[in-house]
Coordinates of C-alpha atoms in Angstrom, one line a residue:
M1 CA 47.8 56.9 24.5
P2 CA 45.2 55.1 22.8
R3 CA 43.1 56.8 20.3
K4 CA 39.7 57.5 21.7
R5 CA 37.1 54.9 19.7
G6 CA 35.0 56.8 17.4
S7 CA 37.6 59.4 16.9
R8 CA 38.1 60.8 13.3
V9 CA 41.6 62.3 13.3
G10 CA 44.0 59.1 12.1
W11 CA 47.4 59.0 11.7
R12 CA 47.0 60.1 8.1
G13 CA 45.1 62.7 9.2
G14 CA 47.5 63.7 11.6
V15 CA 50.4 63.7 9.5
Q16 CA 48.6 66.3 6.7
K17 CA 47.7 68.4 9.4
I18 CA 51.6 68.7 10.6
V19 CA 53.2 69.2 6.8
S20 CA 50.3 72.1 6.3
V21 CA 51.0 73.9 9.2
L22 CA 54.9 73.7 8.3
A23 CA 54.6 74.8 5.1
R24 CA 52.6 78.0 6.1
R25 CA 55.8 78.9 8.5
V26 CA 58.7 78.0 5.9
T27 CA 56.9 79.2 2.8
P28 CA 56.9 83.0 1.8
S29 CA 53.3 84.5 1.3
R30 CA 53.1 85.4 -2.2
P31 CA 50.9 88.0 -3.6
A32 CA 48.0 85.9 -5.8
V33 CA 48.9 86.2 -9.5
P34 CA 46.0 87.7 -11.3
T35 CA 44.2 85.2 -13.9
P36 CA 42.9 86.2 -17.4
L37 CA 39.4 87.0 -15.7
T38 CA 40.7 88.6 -12.7
K39 CA 43.2 91.1 -14.6
P40 CA 42.7 94.8 -13.5
I41 CA 41.7 96.6 -16.9
V42 CA 44.5 99.2 -18.4
P43 CA 42.8 102.4 -19.6
N44 CA 43.7 102.7 -22.9
I45 CA 46.4 105.9 -22.8
T46 CA 47.4 107.3 -25.7
K47 CA 50.1 109.7 -24.4
R48 CA 53.9 108.7 -26.1
N49 CA 57.0 108.1 -24.5
L50 CA 59.7 110.6 -25.3
H51 CA 62.3 108.8 -26.2
L52 CA 64.5 107.6 -29.3
A53 CA 61.9 105.5 -30.9
P54 CA 62.6 102.8 -33.9
P55 CA 61.5 104.5 -36.6
F56 CA 63.5 107.4 -35.9
L57 CA 66.4 105.3 -35.5
L58 CA 69.2 104.8 -37.9
D59 CA 71.7 101.9 -38.3
D60 CA 74.0 103.8 -40.9
Y61 CA 73.6 107.1 -43.0
I62 CA 74.6 107.5 -46.4
P63 CA 74.0 111.6 -47.4
R64 CA 71.6 111.7 -50.4
Y65 CA 74.0 113.9 -52.7
M66 CA 76.5 111.1 -52.6
T67 CA 74.0 108.8 -54.3
L68 CA 73.2 110.5 -57.1
S69 CA 74.2 109.5 -60.7
S70 CA 76.0 111.3 -62.8
V71 CA 73.0 111.8 -64.9
D72 CA 71.0 113.5 -62.6
A73 CA 74.0 115.8 -61.3
S74 CA 74.2 117.2 -64.8
K75 CA 70.9 118.0 -65.2
K76 CA 71.2 119.9 -61.4
R77 CA 73.9 121.7 -62.8
S78 CA 72.3 123.2 -66.2
L79 CA 69.3 123.8 -64.0
A80 CA 71.2 125.8 -61.9
Y81 CA 72.8 128.0 -64.2
A82 CA 69.2 128.7 -65.5
H83 CA 67.9 129.6 -62.4
L84 CA 70.7 132.6 -62.3
R85 CA 69.3 133.9 -65.5
N86 CA 66.2 134.6 -64.7
C87 CA 65.9 134.4 -61.6
N88 CA 62.5 132.6 -59.7
L89 CA 64.1 131.3 -56.6
C90 CA 61.8 132.8 -53.9
P91 CA 58.0 134.4 -53.7
R92 CA 59.8 138.0 -54.9
L93 CA 59.9 136.6 -58.2
C94 CA 62.3 139.3 -59.4
G95 CA 63.1 137.9 -62.3
V96 CA 66.1 139.2 -63.3
N97 CA 69.3 138.4 -65.1
R98 CA 71.5 138.0 -62.0
Y99 CA 74.8 137.7 -64.2
E100 CA 73.8 141.4 -65.6
R101 CA 71.8 143.0 -62.1
T102 CA 70.8 141.6 -58.6
G103 CA 67.2 141.3 -57.6
L104 CA 66.1 142.3 -53.5
C105 CA 68.7 139.9 -52.3
L106 CA 71.3 142.2 -53.5
I107 CA 73.2 139.2 -54.5
G108 CA 74.6 138.2 -58.5
T109 CA 76.2 134.9 -59.7
E110 CA 78.6 134.5 -57.1
A111 CA 77.7 133.9 -53.5
K112 CA 78.8 136.5 -50.4
V113 CA 79.8 135.0 -47.2
N114 CA 80.3 136.3 -44.0
V115 CA 81.2 133.5 -41.4
I116 CA 82.6 129.6 -42.3
A117 CA 83.6 128.4 -39.2
P118 CA 82.4 125.1 -36.9
H119 CA 79.4 125.8 -34.9
F120 CA 78.2 125.2 -30.9
G121 CA 74.5 127.5 -31.1
E122 CA 72.7 125.4 -32.7
E123 CA 70.6 122.4 -31.7
P124 CA 72.5 119.5 -29.7
C125 CA 71.3 116.9 -32.7
I126 CA 72.7 118.9 -35.0
Q127 CA 76.3 120.5 -33.0
G128 CA 77.4 117.4 -31.5
H129 CA 80.7 117.1 -29.7
H130 CA 82.9 118.9 -33.0
G131 CA 80.3 121.5 -34.0
S132 CA 78.3 122.0 -36.9
G133 CA 80.1 123.6 -40.3
S134 CA 78.1 126.9 -40.5
V135 CA 78.5 128.7 -43.6
F136 CA 76.9 132.3 -43.1
F137 CA 75.9 134.0 -46.6
S138 CA 75.1 137.6 -46.7
G139 CA 72.1 138.9 -47.8
C140 CA 68.4 137.7 -47.6
N141 CA 64.9 137.9 -49.4
L142 CA 63.3 139.0 -46.2
R143 CA 63.7 141.9 -44.2
C144 CA 62.7 141.0 -41.0
V145 CA 62.8 143.9 -38.5
F146 CA 63.7 142.2 -35.6
C147 CA 66.7 140.2 -37.2
Q148 CA 69.3 139.3 -34.8
N149 CA 71.6 138.8 -37.9
H150 CA 71.3 141.7 -39.4
D151 CA 74.8 143.1 -39.7
I152 CA 75.0 139.9 -42.0
S153 CA 71.6 139.5 -43.7
H154 CA 70.7 142.8 -44.7
Q155 CA 74.0 143.9 -45.6
R156 CA 76.9 143.1 -48.2
N157 CA 79.5 142.2 -45.9
G158 CA 81.8 139.3 -46.6
M159 CA 83.8 137.3 -49.6
D160 CA 82.4 136.6 -53.0
L161 CA 82.8 133.2 -53.7
T162 CA 82.6 131.4 -56.8
P163 CA 80.2 127.8 -55.9
E164 CA 83.8 125.6 -56.8
Q165 CA 85.5 128.0 -53.8
L166 CA 82.7 127.4 -51.7
G167 CA 82.6 123.7 -52.2
D168 CA 86.2 123.9 -51.2
W169 CA 85.0 125.5 -47.9
F170 CA 83.2 122.4 -47.3
L171 CA 86.0 120.3 -47.8
K172 CA 87.9 122.2 -44.8
L173 CA 85.4 122.2 -42.4
Q174 CA 84.8 118.5 -43.0
Q175 CA 88.6 117.8 -42.8
V176 CA 89.8 120.2 -40.5
G177 CA 87.6 121.1 -38.4
N178 CA 86.1 117.7 -38.4
V179 CA 82.4 119.1 -38.2
H180 CA 79.3 116.7 -38.0
N181 CA 77.4 118.2 -41.2
I182 CA 77.5 121.4 -43.4
N183 CA 75.1 124.2 -42.2
L184 CA 74.1 126.4 -45.0
I185 CA 72.7 129.2 -42.6
T186 CA 70.1 132.1 -45.1
P187 CA 71.1 130.2 -48.5
E188 CA 67.3 130.7 -50.0
H189 CA 68.5 133.7 -52.6
V190 CA 71.9 131.6 -53.2
V191 CA 70.3 128.2 -54.3
P192 CA 72.0 127.4 -58.0
Q193 CA 75.4 128.1 -56.4
V194 CA 74.9 126.2 -52.9
A195 CA 73.5 123.2 -55.5
L196 CA 76.8 123.6 -57.9
S197 CA 79.0 124.1 -54.2
I198 CA 77.7 120.6 -53.2
L199 CA 78.1 118.7 -56.3
H200 CA 81.8 119.8 -56.8
A201 CA 82.5 119.0 -53.0
K202 CA 80.6 115.5 -53.7
D203 CA 83.4 114.6 -56.6
N204 CA 86.2 115.9 -54.4
G205 CA 85.3 113.9 -51.4
L206 CA 82.4 115.5 -49.1
T207 CA 80.5 112.8 -47.1
V208 CA 78.5 114.8 -44.3
P209 CA 75.0 115.5 -44.3
I210 CA 74.3 118.8 -46.0
I211 CA 71.7 121.2 -43.9
Y212 CA 69.5 123.7 -45.3
N213 CA 68.7 126.4 -42.7
S214 CA 65.8 128.5 -44.0
S215 CA 63.3 130.9 -43.2
A216 CA 61.1 129.1 -44.9
Y217 CA 60.8 132.1 -47.1
D218 CA 61.5 129.7 -50.4
S219 CA 60.1 128.7 -53.5
L220 CA 59.2 125.4 -54.6
E221 CA 61.3 125.7 -57.6
S222 CA 64.3 126.3 -55.7
L223 CA 63.4 122.9 -53.3
G224 CA 63.2 121.3 -56.4
L225 CA 66.5 122.1 -57.5
L226 CA 67.2 120.9 -53.8
D227 CA 65.7 117.5 -53.9
G228 CA 68.3 115.2 -53.7
L229 CA 71.3 117.6 -52.5
V230 CA 69.6 118.4 -48.9
D231 CA 69.8 115.7 -46.1
I232 CA 68.2 117.7 -43.4
Y233 CA 65.9 121.1 -43.4
L234 CA 65.6 123.4 -40.7
P235 CA 62.9 125.9 -41.7
D236 CA 62.2 129.1 -38.8
F237 CA 58.5 129.2 -39.3
K238 CA 57.9 132.9 -37.9
L239 CA 54.5 134.3 -38.0
W240 CA 50.9 133.2 -38.8
E241 CA 49.0 136.2 -40.0
P242 CA 49.4 138.1 -43.8
A243 CA 49.1 141.2 -42.0
S244 CA 51.8 140.5 -39.0
S245 CA 54.4 138.9 -41.6
K246 CA 53.5 142.3 -43.8
R247 CA 54.5 144.6 -40.7
L248 CA 57.1 143.1 -39.2
L249 CA 58.8 140.7 -42.1
K250 CA 58.2 142.8 -45.6
A251 CA 55.9 139.8 -47.0
D252 CA 52.5 139.6 -46.6
D253 CA 52.6 136.2 -48.7
Y254 CA 55.1 134.6 -45.9
A255 CA 53.0 132.6 -43.9
A256 CA 51.2 130.9 -47.2
T257 CA 54.8 130.3 -48.6
A258 CA 56.3 128.5 -45.5
R259 CA 53.3 126.0 -45.5
E260 CA 53.7 125.3 -48.5
S261 CA 57.6 125.0 -48.8
I262 CA 57.6 123.0 -45.2
K263 CA 55.3 120.4 -46.9
A264 CA 57.5 120.0 -49.4
M265 CA 60.2 119.5 -47.0
H266 CA 59.1 117.0 -45.5
A267 CA 57.6 115.4 -48.7
Q268 CA 61.4 114.9 -49.4
V269 CA 63.0 113.9 -46.4
G270 CA 60.4 112.8 -43.6
D271 CA 60.4 112.9 -40.3
L272 CA 64.2 113.8 -37.6
C273 CA 66.1 110.5 -37.6
F274 CA 69.1 110.3 -35.6
T275 CA 72.0 107.5 -35.8
A276 CA 73.2 105.6 -32.3
D277 CA 75.7 108.6 -31.3
G278 CA 72.8 111.2 -30.9
I279 CA 73.6 113.2 -34.5
A280 CA 70.5 114.4 -36.6
K281 CA 71.1 112.7 -40.3
K282 CA 68.4 113.3 -42.2
G283 CA 64.9 115.0 -41.4
L284 CA 63.0 117.8 -41.2
L285 CA 63.7 119.6 -37.4
V286 CA 60.9 122.9 -37.6
R287 CA 61.6 126.5 -35.5
H288 CA 59.5 128.8 -34.0
L289 CA 61.1 131.7 -32.3
V290 CA 58.4 133.3 -29.6
M291 CA 57.4 136.7 -29.9
P292 CA 56.4 139.2 -27.8
G293 CA 52.6 139.2 -28.2
Y294 CA 51.8 137.0 -31.2
E295 CA 52.1 133.7 -29.0
T296 CA 48.3 132.8 -30.5
E297 CA 50.0 132.9 -33.6
G298 CA 52.8 130.9 -32.6
A299 CA 50.4 128.4 -31.2
E300 CA 48.5 128.5 -34.8
I301 CA 51.8 127.6 -36.3
M302 CA 52.0 124.4 -33.4
R303 CA 48.4 123.5 -34.6
W304 CA 49.4 123.7 -38.4
L305 CA 52.6 121.2 -37.9
A306 CA 50.9 118.8 -35.8
S307 CA 47.6 118.3 -38.5
E308 CA 49.0 118.9 -42.2
V309 CA 52.9 117.9 -41.8
S310 CA 53.4 114.9 -38.7
K311 CA 52.4 114.7 -35.5
D312 CA 55.9 113.5 -35.6
C313 CA 57.9 116.7 -36.5
F314 CA 60.6 117.6 -34.3
V315 CA 60.3 121.2 -32.7
N316 CA 62.0 123.4 -31.5
V317 CA 60.2 126.5 -29.5
M318 CA 62.7 128.9 -28.8
E319 CA 63.0 131.6 -26.2
Q320 CA 65.3 134.1 -27.0
Y321 CA 64.0 136.6 -28.8
H322 CA 65.3 140.1 -28.0
P323 CA 64.6 143.3 -29.5
D324 CA 67.4 144.0 -32.5
A325 CA 67.8 145.9 -35.7
H326 CA 65.1 148.0 -36.2
V327 CA 63.0 147.9 -33.4
G328 CA 63.3 150.6 -30.6
K329 CA 64.7 152.8 -33.1
V330 CA 63.6 156.3 -32.8
K331 CA 61.1 157.4 -35.4
R332 CA 62.3 160.0 -37.5
R333 CA 59.7 163.3 -38.0
A334 CA 59.2 163.9 -41.8
G335 CA 60.9 167.2 -41.7
G336 CA 64.1 165.2 -40.0
G337 CA 64.9 167.7 -37.4
G338 CA 65.0 167.1 -33.6
G339 CA 65.6 164.1 -32.5
A340 CA 68.3 162.8 -30.5
T341 CA 72.4 163.7 -31.3
R342 CA 74.4 160.4 -32.6
Q343 CA 76.2 161.0 -29.8
Q344 CA 73.4 160.2 -27.0
Q345 CA 71.9 157.6 -29.2
T346 CA 75.4 155.8 -29.3
S347 CA 75.3 155.8 -25.8
V348 CA 71.9 154.3 -25.2
A349 CA 72.6 151.7 -27.6
N350 CA 75.9 150.4 -26.0
G351 CA 74.0 151.0 -22.6
N352 CA 75.9 153.4 -21.3
S353 CA 73.5 156.2 -20.6
P354 CA 72.3 156.7 -17.4
D355 CA 68.8 157.4 -19.2
K356 CA 68.4 153.5 -20.8
D357 CA 65.0 155.1 -23.1
L358 CA 66.2 157.1 -25.9
A359 CA 62.4 158.1 -25.9
S360 CA 62.4 159.7 -22.4
I361 CA 65.4 162.0 -24.1
T362 CA 64.2 162.6 -26.9
G363 CA 60.7 162.9 -26.4
E364 CA 60.2 160.7 -29.7
E365 CA 58.2 157.4 -29.9
K366 CA 59.9 154.1 -30.6
R367 CA 59.5 152.3 -34.1
Y368 CA 57.7 148.9 -33.6
A369 CA 57.3 149.6 -30.2
E370 CA 54.9 146.2 -29.5
I371 CA 58.0 144.2 -30.3
N372 CA 60.4 146.2 -27.8
R373 CA 60.9 143.9 -25.3
A374 CA 61.7 140.5 -24.0
V375 CA 59.5 137.4 -24.7
T376 CA 57.5 136.2 -21.1
P377 CA 57.8 132.6 -19.8
D378 CA 53.9 132.5 -20.0
E379 CA 53.8 133.6 -23.9
I380 CA 56.5 130.3 -24.4
S381 CA 54.5 128.3 -22.4
Y382 CA 51.5 129.2 -24.1
V383 CA 53.0 128.3 -27.2
R384 CA 53.8 124.9 -25.8
K385 CA 51.4 123.9 -24.3
A386 CA 49.6 124.3 -27.9
A387 CA 51.8 122.3 -29.4
E388 CA 51.4 119.2 -26.7
A389 CA 47.4 119.7 -27.4
A390 CA 47.5 119.6 -30.9
G391 CA 50.0 116.3 -30.1
L392 CA 53.3 117.2 -30.9
W393 CA 55.8 115.5 -28.7
R394 CA 59.3 115.7 -30.2
F395 CA 61.0 119.0 -28.3
C396 CA 64.2 120.1 -28.4
D397 CA 64.4 119.9 -24.8
P398 CA 67.7 120.6 -22.1
P399 CA 68.3 117.1 -21.7
R400 CA 68.0 115.2 -18.2
H401 CA 71.0 113.0 -18.7
D402 CA 74.9 113.3 -19.6
G403 CA 73.6 113.4 -23.6
F404 CA 71.4 114.8 -26.3
S405 CA 68.2 115.2 -25.8
L406 CA 66.7 113.2 -28.9

């Protein structure tokens, strides 16, 4: 049909129209790509992802004691013997010659050890798959009324070991137990023996990291002796107020000492770091056992860690408190009369009495009644929220995957 005169649609225009229609039919619709001018503005969010960030990942690790020169090792041996002659290993400053007598810790020149074995009750990054080579020392420089290892820490139970014998046990844990580390538990009062044992084990083939697992009631002189020997510091910061420490730990200077000690520990080893297998190798890991009724002190500890130590500090907010040691025992009368019989006390302690409350049997008050209960979920949550609000973000939480929580 001939094109009408004056029509604007020529053959070229018709072809272009057909092509455009077909292009719309066969080309899928795509979302518009924003240009730099139209890109949405994202607010600057400071929340950090909970993953193993590169600053805390180690390609490999050599324990610090393995890099000591022979001269430095000799100096540490001499200093260790000097500490034993005039003991200043903790803030008690007994000043006794431990070759002749003991101080508050009840330990002389030989370390008294209660248990040596691979241990699977530590943090996942500490115990790993093969366990932590734990060494439980008898005696302690604190007298925590709620101590959950009171049969070890408050008494002299165990075997006496020279530093050389103790070092040989480290080697057995490494060779036979195939442990990931040597975990020294409550070692504050035996630091010279520990230093000598590490140096002995080093000369005989020890190659795993050393963990110093303490209450944080250490002296700076003691930590100076350990500098270069310890890879992981694992202190437990218990309480904040001097009055609380005096009542429950029998040391009113505990909090001030713990603050000083933990800062010195962090200065030596920094924040907690791992190798790719998820095992901690060096750094600081701080524990806090939440106490019933003392959650506000726990919150103060969290705020101090974030502001004075590091916001990258690895923290374990522990919730396994239970009444133990002297907590819940019936107060003794001044005259010594009355009270429950030994059989009644034993029955209640073992849970065999139909009336589980000894006070109801005797009509007497219990000791440390304010902490004679389990900690509540609200108290634990209070401490955790305070830690997060302060900026702490690296917590020892149960993993949401089949592996370690880092």
